[in-house]
Amino acid sequence: MDLFTAVTALAGVGPTRAKQLSTLGIETLYDLLTYFPRTYEDRTKLVRICDLEADQPACFRAMVIRGPKTAHIRKGLDLTKVTVADESAQLNLTFFNQSYVADSLLYGQEYYFYGAVRGDYTGYGMQNPVFEPLERAGTATRRIVPVYPLTAGLSSGMLRKWISQAMQLCLPELPEVLPQVVLTRCCLLPARAAYAAIHNPPDFPTLEAARRRIVFEEFFLFTCGLMQLRASRQAAETIPWTNRDLTSFLAALPFSPTGAQQRAMEEIAADLGRGRAMNRLLQGDVGSGKTLVAAAAAYLAVRNGCQAAIMAPTEILAEQHRKSLSALLAPLGIVPEVLTGSLPAAEKRRVKAGLADGSISLAVGTHALLSEDVAFANLGLVCADEQHRFGVGQRSALQAKGRNPHLLVMSATPIPRTLALMIYGDLDVSILDELPPGRQTVDTFLVGESMRARINAFIRKEAAAGRQIYVVCPAVEEQEDAASSMKSAEVWAETLQRTVFPDLRVGLLHGRRKAAEKEQIMADFAAHKLDILVATTVIEVGVDVPNATLMVIEDADRFGLSQLHQLRGRVGRGSEKSYCVLFSSNKNPETVQRLKALCRTNDGFRIAEEDLNLRGPGDFFGSRQHGLPQFKAASLTMDMAVLKEAQASAAQAMADPDLVRDPCFPLLRRRIRTLFRDGAVGLN
Ligand code: ADP
Ligand code: MG
C-alpha cells in the first residue's frame, strides 16, 4: 500500500465509485490526499437553541424531551419526530426516512446536533440534523468539518470517509518535498502535519498554517519548474550577433522612440549578443509602439546575416504588419514579404522560394509560416504578435525552422507583474509602459438606458461627420434564459439597422462566422464600406481602423476591466478625438466602481491591477483561454503574498549547491519534471 495505490483498495470503493471519483481527477490515494476541501463548516462553536438563526446551520447541545416517534405517512415516506430542549428553548426535529433515528436518539439523553432551523406556517423546526452522543462527538459535530467539491452520486460524507482512510493508510509514507531550510526559514508546517490538518483541522489557526504550507508548496514547485524551463531554453547556444548598432535604424525613423521603446530595444540588443537564444516577452498597451521594437530586432537580424519571421494571428493583421514594417524598414533596404494561406499559388511559391534561398530576409505571416513546406535559409529571429493566440507548441514549431532562433513574443494585454511572472515565468520581460507623445486619451462614459436616445444621436453625428462606430455586445445570440437580458450581437445589429439607423450601413461580426467571412467584414469596415460594426469581442485583437472614433459597449458589466480596456483600444487610433460609451444598468456598487475605474484612467497596467484586485485572475481575460496554471489549493488572487515568498525561496533554493543533499531532493526533482508534462499546468 503506497501513495500510488488505486482508490479501489479502500473499503466501499468499487468500480462504480472509482469511476465517479475519476471524474474528479482522483485515481490514487495520493490524489485523495491532494483533493482539498472547497470550504469548511465551523461546527466547533455551540449556540443556544434560542440563538439559532433561520437557515444558518449551527451546532447546539440538547436533551430529547419528547419522542422519538415514527409515523408511516405513505409508501416511501416515514417521518420521525423528536422534541429536544436546552436551558433556553425547545425545538422540534423532523427526520425523513431515517427510522434508525428512533433507536439512536434516546429519551432523556443529551446529544450534540448540527443543522439549520427553518420557519414556516407550521412553526419553527429543523429537518434532518446530524447528531452525536456527547461522549462520541468530534466527527459530525464539535469539529471543523471539511466540505469537498462533489460530482453526481458522491457525497461530502463519502469523500470525508475515504480521505480519512487514505490518510490512515499512507500519510506516514508521505515524503517531504520542500527543502528543510525553506521549511525553517519560511516557518512552514512539515508535509504530513499540513496534509493531516487541511483535511481534519483541529482549529482555525492550524488550518490556516496548513493551507499556507500547501499553497506555498504549489507555488514553490511551479516556480522551480519555470526556472528550469527557462534555464534549459537559455542554454540553447547561438552565435552571438556582433552587429548591434541601431544608429541607422533610428536615424531613418519618422519620430524618436519613447524612453520605454529605447529601453526595450537595448534589452533586446543585449540578449542578441549573449550567444544564447533570446526568450523575451514584450508587453505593452495597445498603441505603445511594439511594432517599432519588433522592427529594430528584425533589422538587427538582417544586419547579422539572418532572416526574421513575424507571426500574426490573422491575415489582416499580417498585412497590417507588413505595411508598418515596410514603412520603417524599406528605406533601409529591408522589404518584408507576406505569407498567408490566401495568397495566390504562384505568389506563395515565389515567397517560399525566396525564404528557402535567403533572398527574402523578412517574412510576415499567419500560421501559413508553420506549414511543413516552408523552409528558411537562415532563420535567426522569430517574433509572435498577440501572444495569447499562439500556444507554446506553435511558437516552438516556428522556432524549429531555424537553429535556435531568438524569440520575441509581443502581448498587448497588460498584466500585473506578479501575474506576468507566473504566466511568463520562462520568459524575460520588457515592458512598454509609456505611450508615444501626443496620443490622445479616449474619453470614457458610463451610462444607463435613460441615455439611449442621446447616445444614438451621438452615433448619428459621428457617422454624419464621416467617422465610424463600433458597437460591442457580450453575446452572439439571444440568451435562452429569461433572467439574462444580455444584448445579442445578432439581434442588436438587426434592430439598429432596421429601426434606428436604416440609412447607415451596419455590419455584424462574431466568432461563429467563418474566418474568411470575418476577415472580409473587418476589411469592409476598414475600407469604410460600413459605418457601424456590431461585434462581439472578436474585434479585440488589433485591427487598426483609425477612422473609428466611437465605441459603444452594451452590458459593459459583463466584461472584465482588462477586456474593456482592450476593446477601447480599437478607437483613438487616428487624429480625431475618440470616445467610449459603456452601457450598464447594473447598480451593484462594486460593479459601478469597477466601470468607473475605466472612465478615470487610460493606463492599462493600472486597470489590470484593479481588475485583478476586484475580480481575480479567473476573470482577468474574460472568457478567453489564457493558459493560466491550474492550482489545486492556491488562489492567484488571495495568495499573492505567499506567491512572492515562494518565488523568492525557489530562486534561493535552486541556487543553493547544498540542495542536492537535502532528503527532499529526489522527490522535488521528480515533481518538477512531471509538472509541465501532462498538461496539468498550461503555459501559453
Ligand atoms: P502596438 O502594436 O503596441 O499596439 P503600434 O506599434 O501599432 O502599437 O504603434 C501604434 C502607433 O504609434 C503607430 O501608428 C506607430 O507608428 C506610432 N508610434 C510608435 N512609436 C512611436 C513614437 N515613438 N512616436 C510617435 N509615434 C509612434
Ligand atoms: Mg500591434
XYZ file of C-alpha atoms and ligand atoms in Angstrom:
712
model
C 0.000 0.000 0.000
C 1.631 3.251 -1.078
C 0.658 6.707 -2.303
C 0.026 5.455 -5.798
C -2.272 2.601 -4.833
C -5.596 2.831 -6.676
C -8.620 4.072 -4.726
C -10.317 0.713 -5.156
C -8.109 -0.512 -2.314
C -10.355 1.420 0.062
C -13.341 -0.140 1.789
C -16.519 0.894 -0.002
C -14.878 1.901 -3.271
C -15.845 -0.443 -6.074
C -15.747 0.103 -9.831
C -18.754 2.468 -9.802
C -17.375 4.675 -7.070
C -13.934 4.588 -8.650
C -15.431 5.850 -11.877
C -17.222 8.677 -10.109
C -14.015 9.576 -8.311
C -12.081 9.600 -11.547
C -14.383 12.312 -12.893
C -12.982 14.388 -10.039
C -9.468 13.520 -11.172
C -8.998 11.082 -8.304
C -7.358 7.762 -9.180
C -4.895 7.095 -6.388
C -4.646 7.523 -2.643
C -2.322 10.423 -3.276
C -5.000 12.087 -5.411
C -7.352 11.764 -2.459
C -4.806 13.358 -0.138
C -4.442 16.264 -2.508
C -8.165 16.652 -3.061
C -8.640 19.750 -0.983
C -11.805 20.944 0.706
C -13.742 23.666 -1.031
C -14.651 25.195 2.294
C -15.180 24.284 5.944
C -18.151 24.253 8.266
C -17.448 25.525 11.703
C -19.175 23.046 13.960
C -16.934 23.794 16.905
C -18.927 26.607 18.372
C -22.066 25.854 20.384
C -25.070 28.141 20.346
C -28.200 28.077 22.463
C -31.405 26.989 20.751
C -32.909 30.427 21.287
C -29.943 31.936 19.415
C -30.259 29.734 16.323
C -30.790 31.841 13.247
C -33.016 30.783 10.396
C -31.164 28.994 7.597
C -27.805 29.332 9.366
C -26.501 25.868 10.193
C -25.097 25.706 13.702
C -24.172 23.292 16.441
C -26.071 23.019 19.736
C -26.381 20.707 22.685
C -29.833 19.497 23.710
C -31.780 16.771 25.501
C -34.546 14.644 23.999
C -37.721 15.610 25.891
C -40.385 14.054 23.658
C -40.305 11.102 21.259
C -38.775 9.889 19.106
C -41.935 8.858 17.351
C -42.027 7.454 13.816
C -45.109 7.732 11.630
C -45.582 5.920 8.359
C -47.161 8.573 6.122
C -47.337 6.624 2.906
C -45.244 4.211 0.891
C -41.717 5.603 0.840
C -42.309 8.298 3.414
C -41.613 7.783 7.092
C -41.401 10.719 9.457
C -39.604 10.554 12.765
C -40.355 13.400 15.163
C -38.363 14.365 18.222
C -38.515 17.346 20.511
C -35.302 18.479 22.142
C -34.555 21.249 24.599
C -31.721 23.128 26.230
C -31.981 25.664 29.040
C -33.078 28.341 26.560
C -35.843 26.776 24.456
C -37.206 23.665 22.856
C -37.085 22.650 19.226
C -38.925 20.151 17.032
C -36.772 17.944 14.852
C -38.097 16.020 11.875
C -36.249 13.187 10.165
C -37.402 11.955 6.783
C -36.973 8.241 6.117
C -34.383 7.841 8.847
C -36.251 5.476 11.117
C -32.932 4.323 12.660
C -33.052 7.676 14.448
C -35.834 6.292 16.587
C -33.336 3.816 18.011
C -30.320 6.051 18.284
C -31.926 9.069 19.971
C -32.909 8.140 23.493
C -35.444 9.924 25.601
C -33.803 11.887 28.395
C -30.335 11.760 26.841
C -28.216 14.694 25.671
C -26.670 14.993 22.198
C -24.824 17.451 20.012
C -26.815 18.425 16.950
C -25.871 20.292 13.796
C -28.430 21.752 11.433
C -30.347 24.831 10.351
C -33.709 25.956 11.649
C -36.376 26.885 9.189
C -39.615 28.632 9.899
C -42.847 28.065 8.023
C -46.560 28.175 8.806
C -46.284 25.095 10.958
C -43.774 26.861 13.158
C -40.098 26.681 13.745
C -38.238 23.447 13.251
C -35.243 21.583 11.946
C -35.083 18.819 9.374
C -32.574 16.002 9.266
C -29.940 17.453 11.581
C -26.865 15.336 12.203
C -26.186 14.358 15.797
C -23.741 12.563 18.049
C -23.889 11.443 21.669
C -21.808 13.738 23.915
C -19.122 11.146 24.553
C -18.689 10.295 20.847
C -18.718 13.822 19.447
C -15.976 15.035 17.110
C -16.875 13.585 13.721
C -20.062 15.275 12.585
C -20.282 17.789 15.427
C -17.890 19.805 17.625
C -15.397 19.950 14.832
C -14.309 21.924 11.784
C -15.814 19.832 9.006
C -14.279 19.913 5.529
C -16.648 20.328 2.573
C -15.408 18.865 -0.703
C -16.252 19.764 -4.265
C -18.539 16.990 -5.465
C -19.819 15.217 -8.508
C -23.139 13.496 -9.086
C -23.562 10.444 -6.888
C -20.886 11.299 -4.342
C -21.491 12.999 -1.035
C -19.131 15.025 1.089
C -19.566 12.363 3.749
C -18.218 9.638 1.440
C -15.234 11.735 0.493
C -14.538 12.519 4.136
C -14.604 8.820 4.960
C -12.335 7.778 2.088
C -9.918 10.634 2.592
C -9.625 9.775 6.243
C -8.980 6.125 5.300
C -6.380 7.220 2.785
C -4.717 9.350 5.432
C -4.524 6.452 7.843
C -3.043 4.226 5.152
C -0.476 6.483 3.595
C 0.050 9.705 5.468
C 3.001 8.173 7.330
C 4.511 7.452 3.894
C 4.094 10.998 2.632
C 7.578 12.298 1.885
C 8.618 15.908 2.304
C 9.048 17.761 -0.959
C 10.283 21.080 0.423
C 13.895 21.570 1.478
C 14.488 21.720 5.219
C 15.996 25.201 5.045
C 12.928 26.512 3.312
C 10.604 24.996 5.900
C 12.581 26.611 8.659
C 13.146 29.954 7.023
C 9.530 30.420 5.997
C 8.016 28.857 9.135
C 6.109 26.212 7.201
C 4.395 23.135 8.587
C 6.006 19.839 7.516
C 4.110 17.966 4.794
C 2.456 15.340 6.987
C 1.184 17.796 9.543
C -0.109 20.090 6.811
C -1.951 17.390 4.875
C -3.446 15.998 8.056
C -4.659 19.405 9.144
C -6.084 20.520 5.825
C -8.492 17.563 5.894
C -9.052 17.480 9.608
C -8.207 20.817 11.149
C -8.023 20.864 14.937
C -8.566 24.633 14.968
C -8.569 27.573 12.610
C -5.007 28.830 13.180
C -3.665 25.354 12.378
C -5.882 25.189 9.309
C -4.506 28.497 8.135
C -0.942 27.294 8.663
C -1.702 24.085 6.769
C -3.215 25.932 3.876
C -0.310 28.341 3.712
C 2.148 25.458 3.577
C 0.245 23.677 0.802
C -0.209 26.828 -1.259
C 3.461 27.576 -0.767
C 4.340 24.091 -1.978
C 2.336 24.553 -5.178
C 3.881 27.923 -5.939
C 7.365 26.736 -4.987
C 7.249 23.733 -7.302
C 5.760 25.773 -10.083
C 8.441 28.436 -9.785
C 11.227 25.851 -9.706
C 9.715 24.292 -12.840
C 9.614 27.595 -14.651
C 13.187 28.332 -13.667
C 14.311 25.041 -15.105
C 12.369 25.573 -18.282
C 13.985 28.931 -18.627
C 17.452 27.610 -17.869
C 17.099 24.885 -20.470
C 15.945 27.352 -23.086
C 18.640 29.811 -22.299
C 21.206 27.111 -22.616
C 20.415 26.868 -26.338
C 23.553 28.309 -27.875
C 23.705 30.604 -30.834
C 26.396 32.603 -32.490
C 26.445 35.973 -30.745
C 25.293 38.746 -33.026
C 28.162 41.156 -33.177
C 26.463 43.939 -35.076
C 24.136 45.540 -32.557
C 24.304 49.086 -33.784
C 20.880 50.665 -34.284
C 22.113 54.106 -35.332
C 20.964 53.982 -38.949
C 17.702 52.308 -37.982
C 16.950 55.083 -35.525
C 18.053 57.766 -37.959
C 15.537 56.542 -40.537
C 12.588 56.694 -38.122
C 9.931 59.342 -38.708
C 9.842 60.029 -34.947
C 12.073 59.499 -31.956
C 11.375 56.413 -29.874
C 9.850 56.727 -26.418
C 12.023 56.051 -23.401
C 10.291 52.720 -22.944
C 10.900 51.712 -26.565
C 14.528 52.750 -26.181
C 14.892 50.579 -23.087
C 13.210 47.577 -24.710
C 15.457 47.850 -27.775
C 18.528 47.968 -25.565
C 17.372 44.909 -23.612
C 16.797 43.035 -26.840
C 20.110 44.084 -28.356
C 21.868 42.873 -25.213
C 20.073 39.488 -25.444
C 21.126 39.080 -29.044
C 24.794 39.486 -28.229
C 24.870 36.846 -25.496
C 25.376 33.778 -27.623
C 22.231 32.241 -26.168
C 18.768 32.223 -27.694
C 16.667 35.148 -26.530
C 13.276 34.385 -24.955
C 11.647 37.697 -24.364
C 8.138 38.927 -23.839
C 7.437 42.458 -24.968
C 4.446 43.706 -23.111
C 2.790 46.968 -23.914
C -0.600 48.520 -24.009
C -2.358 48.960 -27.329
C -0.647 51.743 -29.200
C 2.506 51.696 -27.109
C 4.547 51.048 -30.246
C 5.545 47.402 -30.122
C 5.921 47.220 -33.889
C 8.844 49.609 -33.792
C 10.655 47.429 -31.277
C 9.997 44.321 -33.349
C 11.292 46.175 -36.412
C 14.506 47.019 -34.554
C 15.007 43.346 -33.721
C 14.310 42.337 -37.328
C 16.733 44.990 -38.519
C 19.486 43.525 -36.338
C 18.693 40.036 -37.601
C 19.220 41.121 -41.180
C 22.356 43.112 -40.340
C 23.749 39.927 -38.841
C 23.020 37.917 -41.951
C 19.883 36.194 -40.665
C 16.235 36.090 -41.621
C 13.395 37.193 -39.375
C 9.806 35.930 -39.288
C 6.902 37.740 -37.688
C 3.777 35.758 -36.951
C 0.357 37.392 -36.653
C -2.904 35.701 -35.637
C -4.934 36.790 -38.678
C -4.348 37.640 -42.317
C -5.478 41.242 -41.911
C -3.069 41.722 -39.047
C -0.275 40.175 -41.069
C -0.967 42.585 -43.892
C -1.115 45.473 -41.439
C 2.247 44.471 -40.017
C 3.755 44.215 -43.453
C 2.719 47.786 -44.156
C 4.033 49.272 -40.930
C 7.267 47.274 -41.074
C 7.749 48.270 -44.653
C 7.407 51.942 -43.688
C 10.124 51.512 -41.073
C 12.497 49.153 -42.874
C 12.125 49.585 -46.635
C 14.180 52.830 -46.552
C 16.972 50.667 -45.135
C 16.639 48.143 -47.927
C 14.695 45.525 -45.992
C 11.439 44.640 -47.731
C 9.016 42.465 -45.778
C 7.023 39.854 -47.694
C 3.706 38.385 -46.608
C 2.990 34.681 -46.500
C -0.613 33.735 -45.742
C -2.954 30.944 -46.704
C -4.987 33.028 -49.126
C -2.044 34.176 -51.211
C -2.313 33.121 -54.909
C -0.407 29.892 -55.515
C 2.218 31.466 -57.741
C 2.876 34.218 -55.203
C 3.129 31.625 -52.430
C 5.675 29.674 -54.452
C 7.712 32.801 -55.043
C 7.795 33.772 -51.350
C 8.620 30.228 -50.253
C 11.457 30.063 -52.748
C 12.735 33.414 -51.512
C 12.670 32.234 -47.907
C 14.402 28.993 -48.810
C 17.218 30.627 -50.738
C 17.532 33.555 -48.351
C 16.696 36.290 -50.839
C 13.752 37.331 -48.648
C 15.057 38.439 -45.293
C 11.851 39.376 -43.510
C 8.619 37.369 -43.600
C 5.312 38.386 -42.072
C 2.648 35.730 -41.952
C -0.034 33.716 -40.282
C 0.016 30.027 -39.378
C 0.951 29.535 -43.015
C 4.525 30.192 -41.904
C 4.323 26.977 -39.911
C 3.439 24.701 -42.792
C 5.873 21.931 -43.462
C 6.871 23.102 -46.904
C 8.082 26.463 -45.610
C 11.829 26.420 -45.102
C 14.182 29.221 -44.197
C 17.756 29.572 -45.339
C 18.875 31.022 -42.043
C 16.088 31.946 -39.640
C 17.573 33.924 -36.764
C 14.607 35.672 -35.178
C 11.019 34.653 -34.563
C 8.551 37.226 -33.404
C 4.990 36.275 -32.386
C 2.402 39.036 -32.079
C -0.647 38.912 -29.814
C 0.903 36.223 -27.770
C -2.167 34.614 -26.261
C -3.393 33.403 -29.623
C -0.384 31.175 -30.076
C 0.327 28.187 -27.930
C 3.785 27.208 -26.816
C 3.633 24.493 -29.443
C 3.189 26.890 -32.316
C 5.885 29.157 -31.051
C 8.325 26.296 -30.961
C 7.185 24.945 -34.343
C 8.271 28.188 -35.911
C 11.451 28.237 -33.856
C 12.234 24.754 -35.131
C 12.588 26.170 -38.622
C 15.862 27.759 -37.593
C 18.800 26.740 -35.446
C 17.862 28.129 -32.035
C 16.493 31.385 -33.376
C 15.857 34.233 -30.971
C 12.269 34.582 -29.821
C 10.343 37.773 -29.191
C 6.747 37.436 -28.044
C 4.514 40.504 -28.083
C 1.446 40.903 -25.940
C -0.984 43.779 -25.719
C -2.622 42.558 -22.543
C -1.112 44.474 -19.688
C -0.598 42.058 -16.860
C 0.395 42.942 -13.309
C 3.983 41.985 -12.654
C 3.238 39.259 -10.141
C 0.969 37.535 -12.619
C 3.334 38.087 -15.502
C 5.992 36.276 -13.522
C 3.600 33.415 -13.092
C 2.374 33.129 -16.642
C 5.520 34.019 -18.491
C 7.973 32.870 -15.881
C 10.016 31.185 -18.579
C 10.457 34.431 -20.465
C 12.318 37.641 -19.779
C 10.012 40.602 -19.837
C 10.330 44.041 -21.389
C 7.570 46.482 -20.664
C 6.428 49.444 -22.738
C 4.757 51.486 -20.039
C 4.784 54.757 -21.900
C 2.698 55.863 -24.848
C 4.156 57.873 -27.736
C 3.701 61.595 -27.175
C 0.583 63.389 -28.355
C -1.515 60.275 -28.043
C -4.971 61.328 -27.041
C -6.872 59.545 -24.377
C -10.226 58.002 -25.168
C -12.907 59.807 -23.169
C -14.994 57.150 -21.494
C -18.504 57.443 -20.074
C -20.653 55.120 -18.040
C -24.336 55.499 -18.903
C -27.709 53.840 -18.288
C -30.665 53.207 -20.573
C -32.020 56.701 -19.954
C -29.198 57.985 -22.140
C -30.060 55.713 -25.064
C -31.606 58.389 -27.290
C -28.741 60.810 -26.725
C -26.133 58.168 -27.475
C -27.958 57.193 -30.653
C -27.919 60.834 -31.675
C -24.197 60.900 -30.966
C -23.636 57.826 -33.132
C -25.516 59.548 -35.930
C -23.460 62.709 -35.532
C -20.159 60.834 -35.755
C -21.354 58.884 -38.785
C -22.502 62.093 -40.464
C -19.018 63.525 -39.911
C -17.687 60.557 -41.912
C -16.438 58.579 -38.965
C -17.098 55.001 -37.902
C -18.550 53.331 -34.852
C -18.070 50.020 -33.086
C -20.925 48.555 -31.061
C -19.855 45.633 -28.894
C -22.274 43.106 -27.392
C -21.413 40.338 -24.946
C -23.328 37.533 -26.678
C -23.907 36.266 -30.176
C -27.473 35.025 -29.945
C -30.348 35.983 -27.707
C -29.917 34.232 -24.393
C -32.365 31.465 -23.662
C -32.851 32.077 -20.003
C -35.204 34.951 -19.339
C -33.101 36.136 -16.430
C -30.451 37.310 -18.798
C -31.339 40.350 -20.827
C -27.899 40.473 -22.415
C -27.848 42.154 -25.757
C -27.105 39.746 -28.551
C -24.936 40.989 -31.389
C -27.116 39.306 -33.974
C -30.404 40.727 -32.763
C -28.952 44.076 -31.884
C -27.360 44.536 -35.315
C -30.717 43.888 -36.906
C -32.524 46.283 -34.580
C -30.023 49.035 -35.234
C -30.156 48.561 -38.987
C -33.920 48.281 -39.271
C -35.305 50.634 -36.720
C -32.597 53.041 -35.566
C -30.186 53.662 -38.433
C -31.911 52.451 -41.629
C -29.854 54.945 -43.620
C -26.456 53.804 -42.288
C -24.508 50.707 -43.241
C -24.449 48.284 -40.319
C -22.231 45.180 -40.323
C -22.127 42.186 -37.983
C -19.032 40.372 -36.798
C -18.868 37.481 -34.377
C -16.767 34.475 -33.603
C -19.142 31.928 -35.085
C -18.579 33.225 -38.576
C -16.025 31.579 -40.813
C -12.519 33.027 -40.703
C -12.714 34.241 -44.288
C -16.072 35.918 -43.623
C -14.695 37.608 -40.535
C -11.729 38.931 -42.430
C -13.983 40.192 -45.214
C -16.230 42.093 -42.815
C -13.246 43.543 -40.998
C -11.739 44.559 -44.323
C -15.059 46.180 -45.348
C -15.123 48.147 -42.146
C -11.504 49.207 -42.583
C -12.335 50.354 -46.131
C -15.297 52.385 -44.796
C -17.842 50.268 -46.634
C -19.625 50.072 -43.274
C -20.480 52.859 -40.844
C -21.313 50.773 -37.811
C -19.804 47.452 -36.894
C -21.752 45.433 -34.356
C -19.449 42.825 -32.908
C -18.621 40.530 -30.054
C -15.176 40.577 -28.501
C -13.642 39.114 -31.662
C -12.584 42.636 -32.604
C -10.405 42.749 -29.538
C -7.300 41.691 -31.352
C -5.614 44.570 -33.034
C -7.045 45.635 -36.333
C -6.336 49.276 -36.943
C -9.195 51.438 -38.236
C -8.040 54.975 -37.473
C -11.317 56.391 -38.733
C -13.288 54.686 -35.958
C -13.846 57.249 -33.232
C -16.646 55.864 -31.122
C -17.081 52.599 -29.322
C -20.331 51.721 -27.621
C -20.212 48.713 -25.320
C -23.514 47.113 -24.355
C -23.898 45.396 -20.975
C -20.405 46.539 -20.122
C -20.645 44.962 -16.668
C -20.411 41.580 -18.386
C -16.798 42.139 -19.371
C -13.586 42.130 -17.419
C -11.932 45.506 -16.990
C -8.873 44.495 -18.937
C -11.064 43.231 -21.697
C -12.970 46.502 -21.813
C -9.681 48.322 -21.942
C -8.529 46.166 -24.848
C -11.779 46.851 -26.643
C -11.492 50.554 -26.046
C -8.049 50.432 -27.628
C -9.748 49.905 -31.007
C -10.655 53.607 -31.083
C -8.445 56.641 -30.637
C -6.021 55.392 -33.263
C -6.336 58.338 -35.592
C -6.076 62.083 -35.200
C -9.758 62.609 -34.293
C -10.985 62.809 -30.728
C -12.399 59.438 -29.712
C -14.964 58.225 -27.223
C -16.043 55.075 -25.465
C -19.546 54.676 -24.035
C -20.223 51.928 -21.520
C -23.860 50.940 -21.196
C -24.764 49.215 -17.965
C -27.922 49.030 -15.921
C -26.181 47.101 -13.177
C -26.469 49.122 -9.967
C -24.225 46.939 -7.842
C -21.845 49.426 -6.152
C -18.820 47.204 -6.791
C -19.664 46.917 -10.472
C -20.157 50.638 -10.765
C -16.827 51.227 -9.051
C -15.143 48.841 -11.474
C -16.548 50.515 -14.546
C -15.799 53.959 -13.187
C -12.160 52.965 -12.823
C -12.144 52.597 -16.576
C -13.599 56.070 -17.069
C -10.900 57.513 -14.823
C -7.771 56.140 -16.421
C -6.360 55.009 -19.753
C -3.398 53.267 -18.160
C -3.701 49.576 -18.967
C -1.397 48.453 -16.185
C -3.346 50.321 -13.534
C -6.567 48.877 -14.869
C -5.071 45.410 -14.850
C -4.060 45.757 -11.185
C -7.521 46.989 -10.316
C -9.170 44.172 -12.235
C -7.013 41.617 -10.511
C -7.866 43.019 -7.111
C -11.566 43.237 -7.793
C -12.264 40.086 -9.752
C -9.282 37.810 -9.572
C -7.331 36.315 -12.432
C -10.011 33.826 -13.390
C -11.987 36.617 -14.946
C -8.953 38.546 -15.881
C -9.002 37.810 -19.538
C -12.711 37.390 -19.890
C -13.738 34.001 -21.114
C -10.711 33.588 -23.297
C -8.375 30.672 -22.794
C -5.416 32.267 -21.170
C -3.222 29.377 -20.162
C -3.066 30.347 -16.524
C -1.877 27.405 -14.491
C -4.429 25.387 -12.577
C -3.629 25.154 -8.921
C -5.313 22.805 -6.505
C -5.152 24.876 -3.361
C -3.602 28.170 -4.342
C -5.575 31.145 -5.482
C -3.861 33.687 -7.660
C -5.939 36.424 -6.083
C -5.812 35.628 -2.419
C -2.373 34.161 -2.142
C -0.238 36.810 -3.780
C 1.868 37.287 -0.652
C 2.637 33.563 -0.455
C 3.387 33.588 -4.181
C 6.060 36.234 -3.749
C 7.558 34.424 -0.784
C 7.610 31.110 -2.661
C 9.129 32.709 -5.739
C 11.935 34.212 -3.678
C 12.514 30.933 -1.825
C 12.563 28.916 -5.023
C 15.181 31.194 -6.521
C 17.304 30.854 -3.389
C 16.863 27.094 -3.186
C 17.701 26.485 -6.832
C 20.905 28.470 -6.453
C 21.901 26.559 -3.319
C 24.595 23.936 -4.023
C 23.505 22.001 -0.917
C 20.042 21.381 -2.324
C 21.072 18.040 -3.832
C 21.931 16.765 -0.362
C 18.537 17.603 1.128
C 16.400 14.478 1.645
C 13.642 16.161 -0.370
C 15.773 16.367 -3.497
C 14.761 13.192 -5.401
C 11.061 13.866 -4.900
C 11.435 17.558 -5.665
C 13.183 16.740 -8.900
C 10.526 14.224 -9.876
C 7.628 16.535 -9.101
C 9.192 19.388 -11.087
C 9.751 17.101 -14.050
C 6.160 15.944 -14.154
C 4.812 19.448 -13.642
C 4.807 20.526 -17.262
C 4.425 17.104 -18.760
C 0.792 16.116 -18.537
C -0.664 19.493 -19.359
C -1.798 19.931 -15.776
C -0.044 23.239 -15.826
C -0.579 25.013 -19.099
C 1.817 27.665 -20.163
C 0.820 29.791 -23.026
P 1.080 48.429 -30.690
O 1.412 47.353 -31.672
O 1.934 48.390 -29.466
O -0.378 48.484 -30.345
P 1.945 50.099 -32.812
O 3.299 49.554 -32.936
O 0.940 49.669 -33.807
O 1.389 49.821 -31.353
O 2.046 51.678 -32.770
C 0.904 52.475 -32.686
C 1.090 53.773 -33.453
O 2.039 54.609 -32.801
C 1.630 53.550 -34.842
O 0.910 54.397 -35.715
C 3.087 53.977 -34.757
O 3.546 54.492 -35.973
C 3.044 55.036 -33.689
N 4.307 55.151 -32.941
C 5.040 54.152 -32.445
N 6.098 54.608 -31.748
C 6.036 55.952 -31.797
C 6.860 57.013 -31.280
N 7.936 56.758 -30.546
N 6.468 58.280 -31.519
C 5.361 58.539 -32.242
N 4.551 57.592 -32.765
C 4.878 56.303 -32.548
Mg 0.408 45.755 -32.608
